[in-house]
Amino acid sequence: MVKWRIELRWATGNTMQLSKLSYYSDFVVYPLVLIALTAANINHVTWTSGTEWLGAAMSGLVLWTLAEYVLHRIALHRMAYFSPMHGQHHAAPLALIGTPSWISVSVLSLVILVPAWLGLGFNLADGLTVGVMLGYWWYGLVHHVIHHHANKSSPSYFNELRAWHMRHHYSPKGGNFGVTTHVWDHVFGTAISVRHKAVASS
Ligand SMILES: [Zn+2]
Ligand SMILES: [Zn+2]
C-alpha cells in the first residue's frame, strides 16, 4: 500500500523518491526478466538465428548507451515534467531516487519489444530488448555504485566513471551526460575536461 502510494506520487510527478524495496528491486527484477527473455527463445536457436539474436543484443546494448545519453541530456535536464524529478537526484545524490521496475520494464517492452516484434519478428526483437534492458540494468548498477560506494574500494573502472559523473554533478559547465560510457559526450561535444574541476564530491 505504501509502495503504491509512493509510486503513484512518482507517476504524478511529485517525487522520484522510492521505498528501499522499490529502489533495489531493479537489481533482482532485471536479471529475472533477462533470463526469461533469453529462455523464451532458447528452444528455437539455430546457428543463424543465434547469431542474429546476438547481433541484435549487441545493437540493443549500443542503442541503450545512446538512449542513456539522450534521455539524461534532454528529458532529465530540459523537459518540464522530468527535470524537476531529476533535480531531486542532483540535490540529494544519496537519496533512493529512481524509476520503479514495473514502470521501466513496461515502458521498455512497449517502446522496444512490441514494435520490434511487429516489424522484425520475435528473434531480433527479443535480442534487441535483452541488449537494451541489459544496458539499462548496468546503468542502474554503475550509477548506484558511483554514489553509494564512493568511500569503499571499488575497481578502477567505477572510480574513473565516478570522477566523470562527479563533474556532471558539480562542474559549473553542463556535460558528461553519459554514465556508463564517455563516447556520446565526445561525439556530441559535451565532455567536461578535467580542467573544469569538481567543486564537491559525494
Ligand atoms: Zn543529471
Ligand atoms: Zn548521479
PDB file of C-alpha atoms and ligand atoms in Angstrom:
ATOM      1  CA  MET A   1       0.000   0.000   0.000  1.00  0.00           C
ATOM      2  CA  VAL A   2       2.782   2.393   0.988  1.00  0.00           C
ATOM      3  CA  LYS A   3       4.750   1.343  -2.071  1.00  0.00           C
ATOM      4  CA  TRP A   4       1.760   2.005  -4.294  1.00  0.00           C
ATOM      5  CA  ARG A   5       1.312   5.465  -2.782  1.00  0.00           C
ATOM      6  CA  ILE A   6       4.975   6.265  -3.398  1.00  0.00           C
ATOM      7  CA  GLU A   7       4.816   5.005  -6.953  1.00  0.00           C
ATOM      8  CA  LEU A   8       1.579   6.848  -7.612  1.00  0.00           C
ATOM      9  CA  ARG A   9       3.201  10.060  -6.437  1.00  0.00           C
ATOM     10  CA  TRP A  10       6.095   9.264  -8.821  1.00  0.00           C
ATOM     11  CA  ALA A  11       3.567   8.895 -11.632  1.00  0.00           C
ATOM     12  CA  THR A  12       2.006  12.244 -10.798  1.00  0.00           C
ATOM     13  CA  GLY A  13       5.412  13.889 -10.876  1.00  0.00           C
ATOM     14  CA  ASN A  14       5.729  14.987  -7.278  1.00  0.00           C
ATOM     15  CA  THR A  15       8.648  12.804  -6.350  1.00  0.00           C
ATOM     16  CA  MET A  16      11.020  10.115  -7.552  1.00  0.00           C
ATOM     17  CA  GLN A  17      11.907   9.080  -4.014  1.00  0.00           C
ATOM     18  CA  LEU A  18      11.345   5.323  -3.775  1.00  0.00           C
ATOM     19  CA  SER A  19      10.999   2.887  -0.928  1.00  0.00           C
ATOM     20  CA  LYS A  20      14.091   0.730  -0.301  1.00  0.00           C
ATOM     21  CA  LEU A  21      12.299  -2.269  -1.793  1.00  0.00           C
ATOM     22  CA  SER A  22      11.307  -0.375  -4.912  1.00  0.00           C
ATOM     23  CA  TYR A  23      14.769   1.168  -5.347  1.00  0.00           C
ATOM     24  CA  TYR A  24      16.662  -2.119  -5.078  1.00  0.00           C
ATOM     25  CA  SER A  25      14.101  -4.193  -6.996  1.00  0.00           C
ATOM     26  CA  ASP A  26      15.773  -3.337 -10.342  1.00  0.00           C
ATOM     27  CA  PHE A  27      18.813  -5.378  -9.332  1.00  0.00           C
ATOM     28  CA  VAL A  28      16.654  -8.506  -8.967  1.00  0.00           C
ATOM     29  CA  VAL A  29      13.811  -7.897 -11.424  1.00  0.00           C
ATOM     30  CA  TYR A  30      16.024  -7.175 -14.441  1.00  0.00           C
ATOM     31  CA  PRO A  31      18.185 -10.330 -14.207  1.00  0.00           C
ATOM     32  CA  LEU A  32      14.941 -12.357 -13.952  1.00  0.00           C
ATOM     33  CA  VAL A  33      13.365 -10.573 -16.944  1.00  0.00           C
ATOM     34  CA  LEU A  34      16.604 -11.012 -18.919  1.00  0.00           C
ATOM     35  CA  ILE A  35      16.719 -14.745 -18.126  1.00  0.00           C
ATOM     36  CA  ALA A  36      13.036 -15.090 -19.103  1.00  0.00           C
ATOM     37  CA  LEU A  37      13.538 -13.233 -22.396  1.00  0.00           C
ATOM     38  CA  THR A  38      16.611 -15.306 -23.247  1.00  0.00           C
ATOM     39  CA  ALA A  39      14.884 -18.577 -22.267  1.00  0.00           C
ATOM     40  CA  ALA A  40      11.820 -17.653 -24.350  1.00  0.00           C
ATOM     41  CA  ASN A  41      13.933 -18.046 -27.453  1.00  0.00           C
ATOM     42  CA  ILE A  42      16.413 -20.742 -26.494  1.00  0.00           C
ATOM     43  CA  ASN A  43      14.472 -23.725 -27.916  1.00  0.00           C
ATOM     44  CA  HIS A  44      14.454 -22.244 -31.381  1.00  0.00           C
ATOM     45  CA  VAL A  45      18.124 -21.424 -31.616  1.00  0.00           C
ATOM     46  CA  THR A  46      19.924 -22.415 -34.795  1.00  0.00           C
ATOM     47  CA  TRP A  47      23.385 -21.147 -35.708  1.00  0.00           C
ATOM     48  CA  THR A  48      21.853 -18.417 -37.895  1.00  0.00           C
ATOM     49  CA  SER A  49      19.101 -17.304 -35.550  1.00  0.00           C
ATOM     50  CA  GLY A  50      21.520 -17.431 -32.604  1.00  0.00           C
ATOM     51  CA  THR A  51      23.986 -15.187 -34.434  1.00  0.00           C
ATOM     52  CA  GLU A  52      21.191 -12.799 -35.411  1.00  0.00           C
ATOM     53  CA  TRP A  53      19.957 -12.736 -31.807  1.00  0.00           C
ATOM     54  CA  LEU A  54      23.458 -11.955 -30.545  1.00  0.00           C
ATOM     55  CA  GLY A  55      23.867  -9.196 -33.133  1.00  0.00           C
ATOM     56  CA  ALA A  56      20.511  -7.715 -32.098  1.00  0.00           C
ATOM     57  CA  ALA A  57      21.524  -7.891 -28.421  1.00  0.00           C
ATOM     58  CA  MET A  58      24.822  -6.084 -29.128  1.00  0.00           C
ATOM     59  CA  SER A  59      22.914  -3.451 -31.127  1.00  0.00           C
ATOM     60  CA  GLY A  60      20.486  -3.074 -28.214  1.00  0.00           C
ATOM     61  CA  LEU A  61      23.367  -2.511 -25.829  1.00  0.00           C
ATOM     62  CA  VAL A  62      24.826   0.231 -28.027  1.00  0.00           C
ATOM     63  CA  LEU A  63      21.327   1.677 -28.554  1.00  0.00           C
ATOM     64  CA  TRP A  64      20.916   1.872 -24.767  1.00  0.00           C
ATOM     65  CA  THR A  65      24.125   3.889 -24.329  1.00  0.00           C
ATOM     66  CA  LEU A  66      22.769   6.428 -26.835  1.00  0.00           C
ATOM     67  CA  ALA A  67      19.338   6.426 -25.149  1.00  0.00           C
ATOM     68  CA  GLU A  68      21.026   6.899 -21.761  1.00  0.00           C
ATOM     69  CA  TYR A  69      22.824   9.979 -23.111  1.00  0.00           C
ATOM     70  CA  VAL A  70      19.806  11.479 -24.907  1.00  0.00           C
ATOM     71  CA  LEU A  71      17.320  10.813 -22.094  1.00  0.00           C
ATOM     72  CA  HIS A  72      19.669  12.298 -19.490  1.00  0.00           C
ATOM     73  CA  ARG A  73      20.644  15.331 -21.551  1.00  0.00           C
ATOM     74  CA  ILE A  74      17.212  16.172 -22.995  1.00  0.00           C
ATOM     75  CA  ALA A  75      14.469  14.609 -20.868  1.00  0.00           C
ATOM     76  CA  LEU A  76      16.060  14.755 -17.418  1.00  0.00           C
ATOM     77  CA  HIS A  77      17.707  18.159 -17.810  1.00  0.00           C
ATOM     78  CA  ARG A  78      15.399  20.068 -20.142  1.00  0.00           C
ATOM     79  CA  MET A  79      11.878  18.692 -20.191  1.00  0.00           C
ATOM     80  CA  ALA A  80       9.361  20.290 -17.868  1.00  0.00           C
ATOM     81  CA  TYR A  81       7.889  17.102 -16.440  1.00  0.00           C
ATOM     82  CA  PHE A  82      11.103  15.130 -15.866  1.00  0.00           C
ATOM     83  CA  SER A  83      13.736  17.731 -14.963  1.00  0.00           C
ATOM     84  CA  PRO A  84      12.272  18.618 -11.515  1.00  0.00           C
ATOM     85  CA  MET A  85      12.351  14.915 -10.614  1.00  0.00           C
ATOM     86  CA  HIS A  86      15.954  14.546 -11.795  1.00  0.00           C
ATOM     87  CA  GLY A  87      16.737  17.764  -9.931  1.00  0.00           C
ATOM     88  CA  GLN A  88      15.961  15.870  -6.743  1.00  0.00           C
ATOM     89  CA  HIS A  89      18.793  13.453  -7.538  1.00  0.00           C
ATOM     90  CA  HIS A  90      21.174  16.370  -8.118  1.00  0.00           C
ATOM     91  CA  ALA A  91      20.063  17.966  -4.839  1.00  0.00           C
ATOM     92  CA  ALA A  92      20.370  14.717  -2.856  1.00  0.00           C
ATOM     93  CA  PRO A  93      22.607  12.228  -4.735  1.00  0.00           C
ATOM     94  CA  LEU A  94      22.349   9.621  -1.974  1.00  0.00           C
ATOM     95  CA  ALA A  95      18.545   9.620  -1.771  1.00  0.00           C
ATOM     96  CA  LEU A  96      16.872   6.480  -3.123  1.00  0.00           C
ATOM     97  CA  ILE A  97      15.629   8.118  -6.290  1.00  0.00           C
ATOM     98  CA  GLY A  98      14.859   6.135  -9.395  1.00  0.00           C
ATOM     99  CA  THR A  99      12.218   4.625 -11.613  1.00  0.00           C
ATOM    100  CA  PRO A 100      10.150   1.722 -10.255  1.00  0.00           C
ATOM    101  CA  SER A 101      10.924  -1.537 -12.067  1.00  0.00           C
ATOM    102  CA  TRP A 102       7.333  -2.107 -13.152  1.00  0.00           C
ATOM    103  CA  ILE A 103       7.321   1.242 -14.973  1.00  0.00           C
ATOM    104  CA  SER A 104      10.712   0.823 -16.694  1.00  0.00           C
ATOM    105  CA  VAL A 105      10.032  -2.802 -17.709  1.00  0.00           C
ATOM    106  CA  SER A 106       6.616  -1.790 -19.105  1.00  0.00           C
ATOM    107  CA  VAL A 107       7.996   1.221 -20.981  1.00  0.00           C
ATOM    108  CA  LEU A 108      10.939  -0.699 -22.471  1.00  0.00           C
ATOM    109  CA  SER A 109       8.616  -3.537 -23.501  1.00  0.00           C
ATOM    110  CA  LEU A 110       6.160  -1.146 -25.160  1.00  0.00           C
ATOM    111  CA  VAL A 111       8.796   1.003 -26.836  1.00  0.00           C
ATOM    112  CA  ILE A 112      11.312  -1.704 -27.875  1.00  0.00           C
ATOM    113  CA  LEU A 113       9.919  -5.256 -27.713  1.00  0.00           C
ATOM    114  CA  VAL A 114       6.438  -4.777 -29.170  1.00  0.00           C
ATOM    115  CA  PRO A 115       7.291  -2.568 -32.182  1.00  0.00           C
ATOM    116  CA  ALA A 116      10.445  -4.589 -32.988  1.00  0.00           C
ATOM    117  CA  TRP A 117       8.437  -7.833 -32.736  1.00  0.00           C
ATOM    118  CA  LEU A 118       5.857  -6.481 -35.171  1.00  0.00           C
ATOM    119  CA  GLY A 119       8.499  -5.162 -37.549  1.00  0.00           C
ATOM    120  CA  LEU A 120      11.383  -7.638 -37.283  1.00  0.00           C
ATOM    121  CA  GLY A 121       9.970 -10.814 -35.779  1.00  0.00           C
ATOM    122  CA  PHE A 122      10.428 -12.256 -32.313  1.00  0.00           C
ATOM    123  CA  ASN A 123      14.055 -13.430 -32.571  1.00  0.00           C
ATOM    124  CA  LEU A 124      15.505  -9.998 -33.369  1.00  0.00           C
ATOM    125  CA  ALA A 125      13.033  -8.188 -31.089  1.00  0.00           C
ATOM    126  CA  ASP A 126      13.943 -10.485 -28.204  1.00  0.00           C
ATOM    127  CA  GLY A 127      17.693  -9.965 -28.730  1.00  0.00           C
ATOM    128  CA  LEU A 128      17.298  -6.200 -29.095  1.00  0.00           C
ATOM    129  CA  THR A 129      15.233  -5.977 -25.914  1.00  0.00           C
ATOM    130  CA  VAL A 130      17.728  -8.102 -23.973  1.00  0.00           C
ATOM    131  CA  GLY A 131      20.523  -5.751 -25.091  1.00  0.00           C
ATOM    132  CA  VAL A 132      18.628  -2.590 -24.146  1.00  0.00           C
ATOM    133  CA  MET A 133      17.486  -3.991 -20.800  1.00  0.00           C
ATOM    134  CA  LEU A 134      20.985  -5.277 -20.008  1.00  0.00           C
ATOM    135  CA  GLY A 135      22.287  -1.775 -20.708  1.00  0.00           C
ATOM    136  CA  TYR A 136      19.615  -0.202 -18.513  1.00  0.00           C
ATOM    137  CA  TRP A 137      20.386  -2.624 -15.665  1.00  0.00           C
ATOM    138  CA  TRP A 138      24.117  -1.959 -15.970  1.00  0.00           C
ATOM    139  CA  TYR A 139      23.478   1.807 -15.979  1.00  0.00           C
ATOM    140  CA  GLY A 140      21.471   1.491 -12.752  1.00  0.00           C
ATOM    141  CA  LEU A 141      24.203  -0.589 -11.133  1.00  0.00           C
ATOM    142  CA  VAL A 142      27.011   1.752 -12.205  1.00  0.00           C
ATOM    143  CA  HIS A 143      25.103   4.856 -11.080  1.00  0.00           C
ATOM    144  CA  HIS A 144      24.345   3.215  -7.731  1.00  0.00           C
ATOM    145  CA  VAL A 145      27.987   2.214  -7.125  1.00  0.00           C
ATOM    146  CA  ILE A 146      29.183   5.686  -8.193  1.00  0.00           C
ATOM    147  CA  HIS A 147      27.116   7.397  -5.499  1.00  0.00           C
ATOM    148  CA  HIS A 148      26.630   4.833  -2.761  1.00  0.00           C
ATOM    149  CA  HIS A 149      30.032   3.159  -2.624  1.00  0.00           C
ATOM    150  CA  ALA A 150      32.208   6.227  -3.000  1.00  0.00           C
ATOM    151  CA  ASN A 151      34.180   5.541   0.146  1.00  0.00           C
ATOM    152  CA  LYS A 152      34.688   1.885  -0.499  1.00  0.00           C
ATOM    153  CA  SER A 153      37.457   0.499  -2.627  1.00  0.00           C
ATOM    154  CA  SER A 154      35.862  -0.307  -5.949  1.00  0.00           C
ATOM    155  CA  PRO A 155      37.539  -1.357  -9.211  1.00  0.00           C
ATOM    156  CA  SER A 156      39.243   1.451 -11.130  1.00  0.00           C
ATOM    157  CA  TYR A 157      36.505   1.162 -13.760  1.00  0.00           C
ATOM    158  CA  PHE A 158      33.999   2.546 -11.242  1.00  0.00           C
ATOM    159  CA  ASN A 159      36.426   5.097  -9.802  1.00  0.00           C
ATOM    160  CA  GLU A 160      37.059   6.503 -13.234  1.00  0.00           C
ATOM    161  CA  LEU A 161      33.322   6.684 -14.045  1.00  0.00           C
ATOM    162  CA  ARG A 162      32.690   8.243 -10.613  1.00  0.00           C
ATOM    163  CA  ALA A 163      35.152  11.071 -11.299  1.00  0.00           C
ATOM    164  CA  TRP A 164      33.488  11.578 -14.689  1.00  0.00           C
ATOM    165  CA  HIS A 165      29.965  11.629 -13.206  1.00  0.00           C
ATOM    166  CA  MET A 166      31.001  13.947 -10.349  1.00  0.00           C
ATOM    167  CA  ARG A 167      31.957  16.504 -12.987  1.00  0.00           C
ATOM    168  CA  HIS A 168      28.397  16.166 -14.316  1.00  0.00           C
ATOM    169  CA  HIS A 169      27.025  16.840 -10.839  1.00  0.00           C
ATOM    170  CA  TYR A 170      29.341  19.611  -9.692  1.00  0.00           C
ATOM    171  CA  SER A 171      31.054  21.303 -12.606  1.00  0.00           C
ATOM    172  CA  PRO A 172      29.613  24.727 -13.471  1.00  0.00           C
ATOM    173  CA  LYS A 173      29.818  23.616 -17.093  1.00  0.00           C
ATOM    174  CA  GLY A 174      26.953  21.312 -18.158  1.00  0.00           C
ATOM    175  CA  GLY A 175      28.005  17.999 -19.674  1.00  0.00           C
ATOM    176  CA  ASN A 176      29.146  14.406 -19.059  1.00  0.00           C
ATOM    177  CA  PHE A 177      25.609  13.129 -19.607  1.00  0.00           C
ATOM    178  CA  GLY A 178      26.731   9.573 -20.311  1.00  0.00           C
ATOM    179  CA  VAL A 179      27.032   7.487 -17.144  1.00  0.00           C
ATOM    180  CA  THR A 180      28.296   4.110 -18.394  1.00  0.00           C
ATOM    181  CA  THR A 181      30.323   5.483 -21.298  1.00  0.00           C
ATOM    182  CA  HIS A 182      32.012   8.745 -22.344  1.00  0.00           C
ATOM    183  CA  VAL A 183      31.571   8.023 -26.046  1.00  0.00           C
ATOM    184  CA  TRP A 184      28.443  10.059 -26.816  1.00  0.00           C
ATOM    185  CA  ASP A 185      29.664  13.097 -24.849  1.00  0.00           C
ATOM    186  CA  HIS A 186      32.749  13.123 -27.060  1.00  0.00           C
ATOM    187  CA  VAL A 187      30.639  12.624 -30.191  1.00  0.00           C
ATOM    188  CA  PHE A 188      28.241  15.469 -29.305  1.00  0.00           C
ATOM    189  CA  GLY A 189      30.828  17.796 -27.710  1.00  0.00           C
ATOM    190  CA  THR A 190      29.528  17.754 -24.132  1.00  0.00           C
ATOM    191  CA  ALA A 191      32.529  16.138 -22.410  1.00  0.00           C
ATOM    192  CA  ILE A 192      33.748  18.250 -19.481  1.00  0.00           C
ATOM    193  CA  SER A 193      37.528  18.384 -19.476  1.00  0.00           C
ATOM    194  CA  VAL A 194      39.373  17.638 -16.228  1.00  0.00           C
ATOM    195  CA  ARG A 195      40.373  21.338 -16.124  1.00  0.00           C
ATOM    196  CA  HIS A 196      36.780  22.113 -15.010  1.00  0.00           C
ATOM    197  CA  LYS A 197      37.303  20.746 -11.529  1.00  0.00           C
ATOM    198  CA  ALA A 198      34.537  19.332  -9.407  1.00  0.00           C
ATOM    199  CA  VAL A 199      33.737  21.679  -6.535  1.00  0.00           C
ATOM    200  CA  ALA A 200      32.399  18.950  -4.268  1.00  0.00           C
ATOM    201  CA  SER A 201      32.012  15.228  -4.202  1.00  0.00           C
ATOM    202  CA  SER A 202      29.663  12.657  -2.793  1.00  0.00           C
TER     203      SER A 202
HETATM  204 ZN    ZN B   1      21.894  14.887 -14.347  1.00  0.00          ZN
HETATM  205 ZN    ZN B   2      24.163  10.937 -10.316  1.00  0.00          ZN
END
